[in-house]
mmCIF file with all atom_site columns, C-alpha atoms and ligand atoms in Angstrom:
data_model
loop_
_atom_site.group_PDB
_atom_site.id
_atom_site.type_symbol
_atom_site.label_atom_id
_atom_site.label_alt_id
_atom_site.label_comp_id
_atom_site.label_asym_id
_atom_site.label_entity_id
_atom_site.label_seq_id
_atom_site.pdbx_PDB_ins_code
_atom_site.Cartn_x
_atom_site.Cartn_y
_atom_site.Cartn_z
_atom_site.occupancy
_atom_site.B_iso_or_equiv
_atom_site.pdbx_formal_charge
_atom_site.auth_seq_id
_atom_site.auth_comp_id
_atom_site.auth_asym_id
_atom_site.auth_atom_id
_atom_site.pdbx_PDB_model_num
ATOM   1   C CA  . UNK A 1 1   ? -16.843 -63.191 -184.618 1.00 0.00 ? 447 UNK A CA  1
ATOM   2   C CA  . UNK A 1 2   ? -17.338 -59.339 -185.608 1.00 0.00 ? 448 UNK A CA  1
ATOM   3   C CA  . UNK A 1 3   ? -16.011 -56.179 -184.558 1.00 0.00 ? 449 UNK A CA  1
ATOM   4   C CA  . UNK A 1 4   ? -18.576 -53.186 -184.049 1.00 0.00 ? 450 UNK A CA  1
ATOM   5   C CA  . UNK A 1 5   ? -17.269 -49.739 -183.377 1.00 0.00 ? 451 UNK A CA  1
ATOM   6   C CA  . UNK A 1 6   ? -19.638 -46.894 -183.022 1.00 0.00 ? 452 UNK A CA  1
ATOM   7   C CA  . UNK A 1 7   ? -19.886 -43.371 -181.770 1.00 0.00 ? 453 UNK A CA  1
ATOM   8   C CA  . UNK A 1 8   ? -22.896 -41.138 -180.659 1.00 0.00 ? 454 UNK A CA  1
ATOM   9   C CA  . UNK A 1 9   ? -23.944 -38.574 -178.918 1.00 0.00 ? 455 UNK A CA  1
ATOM   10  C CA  . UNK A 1 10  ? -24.731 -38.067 -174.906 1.00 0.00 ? 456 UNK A CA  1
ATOM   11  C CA  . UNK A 1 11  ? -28.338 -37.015 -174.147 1.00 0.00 ? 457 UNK A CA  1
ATOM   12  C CA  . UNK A 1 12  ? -28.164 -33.485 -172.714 1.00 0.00 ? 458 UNK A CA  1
ATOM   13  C CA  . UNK A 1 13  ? -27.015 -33.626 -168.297 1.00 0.00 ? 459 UNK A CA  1
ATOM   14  C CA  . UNK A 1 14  ? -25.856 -36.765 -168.929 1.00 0.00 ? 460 UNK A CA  1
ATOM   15  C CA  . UNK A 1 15  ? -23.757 -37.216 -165.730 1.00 0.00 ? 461 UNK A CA  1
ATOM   16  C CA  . UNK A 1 16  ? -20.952 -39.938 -164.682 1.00 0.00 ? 462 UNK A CA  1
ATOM   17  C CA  . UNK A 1 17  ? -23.637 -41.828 -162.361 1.00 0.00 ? 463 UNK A CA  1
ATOM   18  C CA  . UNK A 1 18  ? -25.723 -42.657 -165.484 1.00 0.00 ? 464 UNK A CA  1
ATOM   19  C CA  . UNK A 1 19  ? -22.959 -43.525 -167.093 1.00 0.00 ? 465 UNK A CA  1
ATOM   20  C CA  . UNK A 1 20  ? -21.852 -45.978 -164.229 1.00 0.00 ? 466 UNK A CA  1
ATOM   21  C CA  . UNK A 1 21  ? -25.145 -46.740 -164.567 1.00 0.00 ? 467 UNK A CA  1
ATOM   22  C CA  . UNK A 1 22  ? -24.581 -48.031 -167.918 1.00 0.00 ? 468 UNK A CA  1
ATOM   23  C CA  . UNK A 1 23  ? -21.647 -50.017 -166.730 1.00 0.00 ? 469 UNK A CA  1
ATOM   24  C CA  . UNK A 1 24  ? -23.109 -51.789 -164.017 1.00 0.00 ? 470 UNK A CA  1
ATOM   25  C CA  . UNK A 1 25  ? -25.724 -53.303 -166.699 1.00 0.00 ? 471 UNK A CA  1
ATOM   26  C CA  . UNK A 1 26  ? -23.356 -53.743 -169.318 1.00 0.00 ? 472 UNK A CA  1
ATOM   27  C CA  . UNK A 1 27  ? -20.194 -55.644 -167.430 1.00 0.00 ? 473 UNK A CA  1
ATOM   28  C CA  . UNK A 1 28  ? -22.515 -58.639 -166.400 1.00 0.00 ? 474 UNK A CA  1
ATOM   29  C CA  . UNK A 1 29  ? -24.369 -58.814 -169.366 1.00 0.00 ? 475 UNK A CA  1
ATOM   30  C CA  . UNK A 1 30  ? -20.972 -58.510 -171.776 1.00 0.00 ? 476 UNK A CA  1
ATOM   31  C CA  . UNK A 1 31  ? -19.364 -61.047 -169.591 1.00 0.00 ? 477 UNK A CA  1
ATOM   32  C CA  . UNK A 1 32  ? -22.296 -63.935 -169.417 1.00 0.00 ? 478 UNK A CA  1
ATOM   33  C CA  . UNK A 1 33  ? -22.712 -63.114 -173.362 1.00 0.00 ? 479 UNK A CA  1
ATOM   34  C CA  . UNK A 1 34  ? -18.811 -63.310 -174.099 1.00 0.00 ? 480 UNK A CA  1
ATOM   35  C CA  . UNK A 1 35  ? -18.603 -59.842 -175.695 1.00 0.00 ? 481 UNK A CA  1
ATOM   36  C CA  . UNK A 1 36  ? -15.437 -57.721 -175.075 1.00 0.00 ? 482 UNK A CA  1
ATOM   37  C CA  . UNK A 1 37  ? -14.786 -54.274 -175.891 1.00 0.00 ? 483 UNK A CA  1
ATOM   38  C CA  . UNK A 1 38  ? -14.619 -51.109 -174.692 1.00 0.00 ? 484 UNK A CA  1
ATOM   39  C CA  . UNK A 1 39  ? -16.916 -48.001 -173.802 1.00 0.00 ? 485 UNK A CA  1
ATOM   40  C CA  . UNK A 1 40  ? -14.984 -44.833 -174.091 1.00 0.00 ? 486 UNK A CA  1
ATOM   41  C CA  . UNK A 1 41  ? -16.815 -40.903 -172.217 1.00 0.00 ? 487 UNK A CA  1
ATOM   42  C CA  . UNK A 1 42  ? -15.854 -38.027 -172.867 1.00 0.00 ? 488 UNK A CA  1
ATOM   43  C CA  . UNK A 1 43  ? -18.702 -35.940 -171.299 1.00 0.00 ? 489 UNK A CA  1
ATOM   44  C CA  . UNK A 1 44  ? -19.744 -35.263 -174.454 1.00 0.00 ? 490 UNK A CA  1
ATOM   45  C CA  . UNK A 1 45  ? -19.617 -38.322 -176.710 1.00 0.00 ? 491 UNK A CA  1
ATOM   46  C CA  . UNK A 1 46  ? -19.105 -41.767 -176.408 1.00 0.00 ? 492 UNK A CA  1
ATOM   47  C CA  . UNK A 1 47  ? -17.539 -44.786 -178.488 1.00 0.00 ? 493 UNK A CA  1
ATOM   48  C CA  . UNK A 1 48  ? -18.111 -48.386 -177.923 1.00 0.00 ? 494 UNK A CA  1
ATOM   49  C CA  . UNK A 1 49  ? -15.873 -51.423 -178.958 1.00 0.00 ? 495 UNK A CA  1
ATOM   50  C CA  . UNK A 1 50  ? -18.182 -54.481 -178.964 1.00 0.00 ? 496 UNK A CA  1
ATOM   51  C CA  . UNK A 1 51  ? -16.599 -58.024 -180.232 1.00 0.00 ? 497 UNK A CA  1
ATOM   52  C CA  . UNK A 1 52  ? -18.127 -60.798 -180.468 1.00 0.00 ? 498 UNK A CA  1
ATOM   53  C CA  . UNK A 1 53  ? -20.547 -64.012 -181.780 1.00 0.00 ? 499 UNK A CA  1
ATOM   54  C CA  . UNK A 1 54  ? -22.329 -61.828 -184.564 1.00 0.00 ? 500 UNK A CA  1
ATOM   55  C CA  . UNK A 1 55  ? -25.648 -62.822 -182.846 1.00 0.00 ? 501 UNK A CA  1
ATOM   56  C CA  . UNK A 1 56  ? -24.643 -61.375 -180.014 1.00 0.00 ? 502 UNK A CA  1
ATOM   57  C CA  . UNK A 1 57  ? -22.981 -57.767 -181.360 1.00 0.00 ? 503 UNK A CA  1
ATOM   58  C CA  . UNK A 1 58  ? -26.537 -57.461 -183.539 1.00 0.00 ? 504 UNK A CA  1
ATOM   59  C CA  . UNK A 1 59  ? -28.466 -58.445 -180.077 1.00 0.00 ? 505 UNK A CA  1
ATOM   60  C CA  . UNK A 1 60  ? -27.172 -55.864 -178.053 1.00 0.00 ? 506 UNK A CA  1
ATOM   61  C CA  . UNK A 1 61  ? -26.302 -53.233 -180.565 1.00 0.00 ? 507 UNK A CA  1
ATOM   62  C CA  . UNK A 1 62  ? -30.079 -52.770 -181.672 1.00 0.00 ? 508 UNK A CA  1
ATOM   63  C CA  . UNK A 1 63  ? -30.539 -51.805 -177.436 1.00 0.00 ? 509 UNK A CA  1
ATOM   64  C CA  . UNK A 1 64  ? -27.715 -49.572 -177.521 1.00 0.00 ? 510 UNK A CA  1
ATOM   65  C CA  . UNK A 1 65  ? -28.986 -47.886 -180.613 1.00 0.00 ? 511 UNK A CA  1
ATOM   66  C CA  . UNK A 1 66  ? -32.257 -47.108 -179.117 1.00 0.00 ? 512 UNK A CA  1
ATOM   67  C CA  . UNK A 1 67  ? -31.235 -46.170 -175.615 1.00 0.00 ? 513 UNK A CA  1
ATOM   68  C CA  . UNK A 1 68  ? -32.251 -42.363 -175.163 1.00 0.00 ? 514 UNK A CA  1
ATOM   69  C CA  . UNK A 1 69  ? -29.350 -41.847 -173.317 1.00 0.00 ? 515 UNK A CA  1
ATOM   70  C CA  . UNK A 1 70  ? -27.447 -41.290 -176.177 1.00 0.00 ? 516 UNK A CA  1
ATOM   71  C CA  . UNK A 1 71  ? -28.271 -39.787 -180.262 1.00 0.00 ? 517 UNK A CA  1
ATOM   72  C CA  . UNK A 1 72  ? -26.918 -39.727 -183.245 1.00 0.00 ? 518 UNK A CA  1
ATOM   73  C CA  . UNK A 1 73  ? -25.224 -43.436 -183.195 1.00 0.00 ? 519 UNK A CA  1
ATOM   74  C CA  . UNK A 1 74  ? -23.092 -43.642 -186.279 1.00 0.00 ? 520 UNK A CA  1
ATOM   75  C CA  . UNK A 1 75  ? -21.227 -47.046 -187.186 1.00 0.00 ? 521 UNK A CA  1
ATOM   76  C CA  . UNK A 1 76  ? -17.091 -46.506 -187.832 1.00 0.00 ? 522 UNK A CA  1
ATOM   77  C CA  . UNK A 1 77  ? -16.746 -50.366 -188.315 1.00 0.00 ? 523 UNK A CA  1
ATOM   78  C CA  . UNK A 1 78  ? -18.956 -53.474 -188.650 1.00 0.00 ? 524 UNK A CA  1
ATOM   79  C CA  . UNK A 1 79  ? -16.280 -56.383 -189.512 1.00 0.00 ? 525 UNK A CA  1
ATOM   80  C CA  . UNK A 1 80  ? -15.886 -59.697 -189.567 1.00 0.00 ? 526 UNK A CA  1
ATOM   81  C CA  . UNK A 1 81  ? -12.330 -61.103 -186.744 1.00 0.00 ? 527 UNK A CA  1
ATOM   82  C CA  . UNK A 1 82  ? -10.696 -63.573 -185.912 1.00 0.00 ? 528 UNK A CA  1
ATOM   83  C CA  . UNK A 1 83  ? -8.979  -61.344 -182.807 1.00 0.00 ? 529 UNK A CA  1
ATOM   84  C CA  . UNK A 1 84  ? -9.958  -59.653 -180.179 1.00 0.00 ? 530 UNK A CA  1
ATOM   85  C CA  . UNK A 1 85  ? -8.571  -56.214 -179.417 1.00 0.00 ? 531 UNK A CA  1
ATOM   86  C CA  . UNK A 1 86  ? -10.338 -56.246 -175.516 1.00 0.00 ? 532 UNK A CA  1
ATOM   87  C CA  . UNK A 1 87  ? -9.808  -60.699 -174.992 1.00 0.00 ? 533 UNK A CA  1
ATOM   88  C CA  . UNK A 1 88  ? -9.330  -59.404 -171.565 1.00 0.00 ? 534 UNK A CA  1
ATOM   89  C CA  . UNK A 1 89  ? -12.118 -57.481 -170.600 1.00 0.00 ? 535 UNK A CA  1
ATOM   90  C CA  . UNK A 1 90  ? -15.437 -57.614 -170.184 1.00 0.00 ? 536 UNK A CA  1
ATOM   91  C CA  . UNK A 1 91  ? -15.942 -54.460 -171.085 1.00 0.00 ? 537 UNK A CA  1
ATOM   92  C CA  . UNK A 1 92  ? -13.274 -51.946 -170.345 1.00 0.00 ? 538 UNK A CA  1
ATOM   93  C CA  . UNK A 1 93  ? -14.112 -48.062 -169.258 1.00 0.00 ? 539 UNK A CA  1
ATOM   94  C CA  . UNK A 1 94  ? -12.006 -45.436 -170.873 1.00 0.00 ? 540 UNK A CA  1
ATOM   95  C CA  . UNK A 1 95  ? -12.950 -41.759 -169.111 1.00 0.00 ? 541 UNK A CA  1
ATOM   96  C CA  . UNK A 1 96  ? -11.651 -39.307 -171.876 1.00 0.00 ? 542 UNK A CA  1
ATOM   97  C CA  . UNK A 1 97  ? -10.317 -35.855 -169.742 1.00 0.00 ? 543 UNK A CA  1
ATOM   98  C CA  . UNK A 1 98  ? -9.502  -32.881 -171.443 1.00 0.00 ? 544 UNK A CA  1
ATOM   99  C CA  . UNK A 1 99  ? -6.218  -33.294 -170.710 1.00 0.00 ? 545 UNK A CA  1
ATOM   100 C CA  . UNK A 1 100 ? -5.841  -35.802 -172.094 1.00 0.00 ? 546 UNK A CA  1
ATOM   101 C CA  . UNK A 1 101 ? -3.817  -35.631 -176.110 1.00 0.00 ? 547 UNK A CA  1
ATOM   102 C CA  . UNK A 1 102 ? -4.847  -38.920 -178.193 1.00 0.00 ? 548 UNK A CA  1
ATOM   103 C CA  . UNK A 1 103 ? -1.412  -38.928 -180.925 1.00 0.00 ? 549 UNK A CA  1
ATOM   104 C CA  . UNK A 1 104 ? -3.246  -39.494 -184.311 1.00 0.00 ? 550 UNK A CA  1
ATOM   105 C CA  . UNK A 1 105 ? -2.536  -38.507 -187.930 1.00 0.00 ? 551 UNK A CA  1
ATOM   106 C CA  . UNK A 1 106 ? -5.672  -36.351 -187.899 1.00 0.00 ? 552 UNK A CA  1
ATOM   107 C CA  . UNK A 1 107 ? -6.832  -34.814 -184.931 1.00 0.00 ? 553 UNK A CA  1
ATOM   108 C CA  . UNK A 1 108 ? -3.589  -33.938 -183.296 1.00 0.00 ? 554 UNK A CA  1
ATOM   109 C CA  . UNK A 1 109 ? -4.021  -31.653 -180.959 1.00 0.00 ? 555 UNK A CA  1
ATOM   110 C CA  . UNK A 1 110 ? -7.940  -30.889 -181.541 1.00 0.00 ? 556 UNK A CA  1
ATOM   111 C CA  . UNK A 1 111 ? -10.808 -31.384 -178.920 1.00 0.00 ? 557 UNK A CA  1
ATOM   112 C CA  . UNK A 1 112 ? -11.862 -35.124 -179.316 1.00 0.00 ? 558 UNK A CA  1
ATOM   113 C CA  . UNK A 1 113 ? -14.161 -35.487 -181.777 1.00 0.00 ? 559 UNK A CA  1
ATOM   114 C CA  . UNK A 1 114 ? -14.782 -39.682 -182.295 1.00 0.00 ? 560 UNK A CA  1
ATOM   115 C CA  . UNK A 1 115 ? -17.292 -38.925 -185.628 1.00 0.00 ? 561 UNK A CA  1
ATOM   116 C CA  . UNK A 1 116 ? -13.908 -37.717 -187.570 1.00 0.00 ? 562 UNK A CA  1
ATOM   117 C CA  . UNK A 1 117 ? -12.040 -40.956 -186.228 1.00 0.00 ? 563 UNK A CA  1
ATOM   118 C CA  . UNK A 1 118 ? -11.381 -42.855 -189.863 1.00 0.00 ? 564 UNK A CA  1
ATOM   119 C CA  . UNK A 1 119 ? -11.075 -47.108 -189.337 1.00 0.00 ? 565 UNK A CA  1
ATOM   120 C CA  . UNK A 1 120 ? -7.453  -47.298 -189.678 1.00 0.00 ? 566 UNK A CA  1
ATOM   121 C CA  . UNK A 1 121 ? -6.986  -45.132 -186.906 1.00 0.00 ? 567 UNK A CA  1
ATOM   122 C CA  . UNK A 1 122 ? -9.244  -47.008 -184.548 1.00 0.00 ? 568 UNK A CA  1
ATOM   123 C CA  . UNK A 1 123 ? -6.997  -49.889 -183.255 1.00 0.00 ? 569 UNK A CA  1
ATOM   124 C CA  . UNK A 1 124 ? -4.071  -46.830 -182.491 1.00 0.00 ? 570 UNK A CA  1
ATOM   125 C CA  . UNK A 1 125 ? -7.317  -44.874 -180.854 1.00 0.00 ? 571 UNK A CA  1
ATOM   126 C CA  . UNK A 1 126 ? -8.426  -47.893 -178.740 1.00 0.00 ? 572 UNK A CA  1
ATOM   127 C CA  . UNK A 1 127 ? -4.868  -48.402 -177.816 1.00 0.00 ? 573 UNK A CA  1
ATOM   128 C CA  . UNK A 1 128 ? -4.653  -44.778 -176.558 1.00 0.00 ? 574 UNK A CA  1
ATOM   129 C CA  . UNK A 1 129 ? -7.918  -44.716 -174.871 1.00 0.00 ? 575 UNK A CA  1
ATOM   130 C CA  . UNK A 1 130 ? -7.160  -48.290 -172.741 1.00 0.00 ? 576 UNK A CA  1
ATOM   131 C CA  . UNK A 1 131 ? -4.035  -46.295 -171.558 1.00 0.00 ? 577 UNK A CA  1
ATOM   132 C CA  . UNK A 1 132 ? -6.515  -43.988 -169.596 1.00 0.00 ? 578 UNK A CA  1
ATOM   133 C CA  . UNK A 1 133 ? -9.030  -46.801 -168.622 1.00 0.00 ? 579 UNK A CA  1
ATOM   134 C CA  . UNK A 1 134 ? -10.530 -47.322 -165.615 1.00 0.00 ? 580 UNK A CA  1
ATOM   135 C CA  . UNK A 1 135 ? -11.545 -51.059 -163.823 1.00 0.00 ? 581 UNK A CA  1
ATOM   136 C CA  . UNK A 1 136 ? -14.525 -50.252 -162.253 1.00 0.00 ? 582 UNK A CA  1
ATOM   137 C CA  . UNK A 1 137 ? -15.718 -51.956 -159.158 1.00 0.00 ? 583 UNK A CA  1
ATOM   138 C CA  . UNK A 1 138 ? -19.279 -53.381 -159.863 1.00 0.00 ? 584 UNK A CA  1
ATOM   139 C CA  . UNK A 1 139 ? -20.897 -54.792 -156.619 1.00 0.00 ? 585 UNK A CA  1
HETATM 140 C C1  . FMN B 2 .   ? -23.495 -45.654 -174.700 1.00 0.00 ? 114 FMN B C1  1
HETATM 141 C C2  . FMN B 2 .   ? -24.171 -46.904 -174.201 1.00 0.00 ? 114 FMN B C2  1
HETATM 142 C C3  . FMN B 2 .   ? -23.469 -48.117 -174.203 1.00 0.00 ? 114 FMN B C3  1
HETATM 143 C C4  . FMN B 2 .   ? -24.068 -49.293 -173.746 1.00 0.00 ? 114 FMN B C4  1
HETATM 144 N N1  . FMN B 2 .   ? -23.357 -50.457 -173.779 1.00 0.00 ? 114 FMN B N1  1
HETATM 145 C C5  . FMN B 2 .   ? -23.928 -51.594 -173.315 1.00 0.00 ? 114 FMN B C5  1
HETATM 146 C C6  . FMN B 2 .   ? -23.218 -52.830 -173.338 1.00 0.00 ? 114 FMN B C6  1
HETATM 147 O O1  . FMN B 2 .   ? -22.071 -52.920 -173.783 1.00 0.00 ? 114 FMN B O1  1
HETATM 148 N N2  . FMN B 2 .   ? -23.837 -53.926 -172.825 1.00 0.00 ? 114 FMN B N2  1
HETATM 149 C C7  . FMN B 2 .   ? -25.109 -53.889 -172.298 1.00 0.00 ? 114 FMN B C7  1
HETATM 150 O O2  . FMN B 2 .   ? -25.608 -54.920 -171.854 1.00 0.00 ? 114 FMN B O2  1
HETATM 151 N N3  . FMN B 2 .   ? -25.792 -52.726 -172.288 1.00 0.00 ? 114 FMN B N3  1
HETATM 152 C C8  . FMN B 2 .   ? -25.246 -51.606 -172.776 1.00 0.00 ? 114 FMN B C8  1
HETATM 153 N N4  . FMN B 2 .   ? -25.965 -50.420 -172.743 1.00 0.00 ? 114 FMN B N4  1
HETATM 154 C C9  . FMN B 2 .   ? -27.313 -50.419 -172.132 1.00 0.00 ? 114 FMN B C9  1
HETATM 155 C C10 . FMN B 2 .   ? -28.370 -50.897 -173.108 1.00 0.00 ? 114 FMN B C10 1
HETATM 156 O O3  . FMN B 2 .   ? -28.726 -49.852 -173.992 1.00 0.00 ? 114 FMN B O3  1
HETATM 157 C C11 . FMN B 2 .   ? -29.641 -51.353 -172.316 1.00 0.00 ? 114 FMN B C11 1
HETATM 158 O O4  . FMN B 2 .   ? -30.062 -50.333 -171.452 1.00 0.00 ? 114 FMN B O4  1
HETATM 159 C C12 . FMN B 2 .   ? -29.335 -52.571 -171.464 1.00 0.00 ? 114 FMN B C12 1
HETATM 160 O O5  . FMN B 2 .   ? -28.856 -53.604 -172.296 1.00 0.00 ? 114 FMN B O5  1
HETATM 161 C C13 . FMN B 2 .   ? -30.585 -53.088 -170.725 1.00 0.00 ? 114 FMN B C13 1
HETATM 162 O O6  . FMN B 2 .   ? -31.588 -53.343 -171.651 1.00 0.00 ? 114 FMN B O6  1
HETATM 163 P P1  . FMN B 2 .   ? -33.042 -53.818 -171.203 1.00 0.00 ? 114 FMN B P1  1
HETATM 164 O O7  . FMN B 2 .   ? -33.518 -52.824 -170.195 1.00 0.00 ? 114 FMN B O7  1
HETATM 165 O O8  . FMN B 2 .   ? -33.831 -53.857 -172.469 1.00 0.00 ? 114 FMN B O8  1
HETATM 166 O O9  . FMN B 2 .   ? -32.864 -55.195 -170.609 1.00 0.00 ? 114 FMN B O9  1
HETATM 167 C C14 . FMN B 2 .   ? -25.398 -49.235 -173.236 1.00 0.00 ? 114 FMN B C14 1
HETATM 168 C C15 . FMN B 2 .   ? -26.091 -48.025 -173.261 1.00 0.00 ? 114 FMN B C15 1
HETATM 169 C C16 . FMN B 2 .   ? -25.492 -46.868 -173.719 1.00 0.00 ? 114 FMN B C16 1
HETATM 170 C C17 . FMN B 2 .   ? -26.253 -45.572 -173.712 1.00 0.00 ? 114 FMN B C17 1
#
């Protein structure tokens, strides 16, 4: 099993329908393909948890990657597990507000900004972010 962690950029109006959007395709898909994780908006940017077979994290990743709703994908972690952060989810939504204050050794305090996140402070970051997270109901 590997851990992929990524952040990128949202194409310009992106709105919360196309992000819903997003998660109406992905929640099926991540479920039937055991993948967990967790896909985190802040209007702005996103990051995106995926675990799972490595097959699978490659499969879907090289989508994400070229979906024009988003630019500038950067990887923060590629890594082999044996644990899942997300064993519960499918794949979790995490809406990042303004007022909301991640606690992190760098960053305190700052606008979010998920390309200065550093890997060590990714499981703490995750942890944060599933405190604001959303279930969403997919019909
Ligand atoms: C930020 C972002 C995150 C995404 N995450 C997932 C995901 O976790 N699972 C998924 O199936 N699709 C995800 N997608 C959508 C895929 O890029 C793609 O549109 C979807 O897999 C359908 O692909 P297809 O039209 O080639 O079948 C995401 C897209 C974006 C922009």
């Amino acid at each position: 099993m590997i851990r992929l962690v990524y952040v990128s950029t949202c194409a310009p109006g992106l709105s919360i329908d196309d992000v819903y959007a997003i998660m109406k395709v992905s929640q099926p898909w991540n479920v039937q393909h055991e993948l967990s994780g967790m896909l985190c908006w802040s209007g702005e940017f996103f990051l995106q948890c995926l675990e799972g077979d490595r097959s699978e994290v490659s499969k879907i990743f090289a989508k994400i990657a070229t979906d024009r709703r988003h630019h500038r994908v950067e990887l923060l972690i590629a890594a082999p597990t044996n644990v899942r952060w997300f064993g519960e989810w499918g794949m979790g939504f995490s809406q990042l507000m303004a007022s909301h204050r991640l606690d992190l050794p760098r960053g305190r305090g700052e606008s979010f900004n998920p390309y200065l996140l550093e890997a060590v402070d990714l499981e703490r970051t995750f942890e944060q972010l599933a405190t604001f997270a959303q279930r969403l109901a997919i019909d």
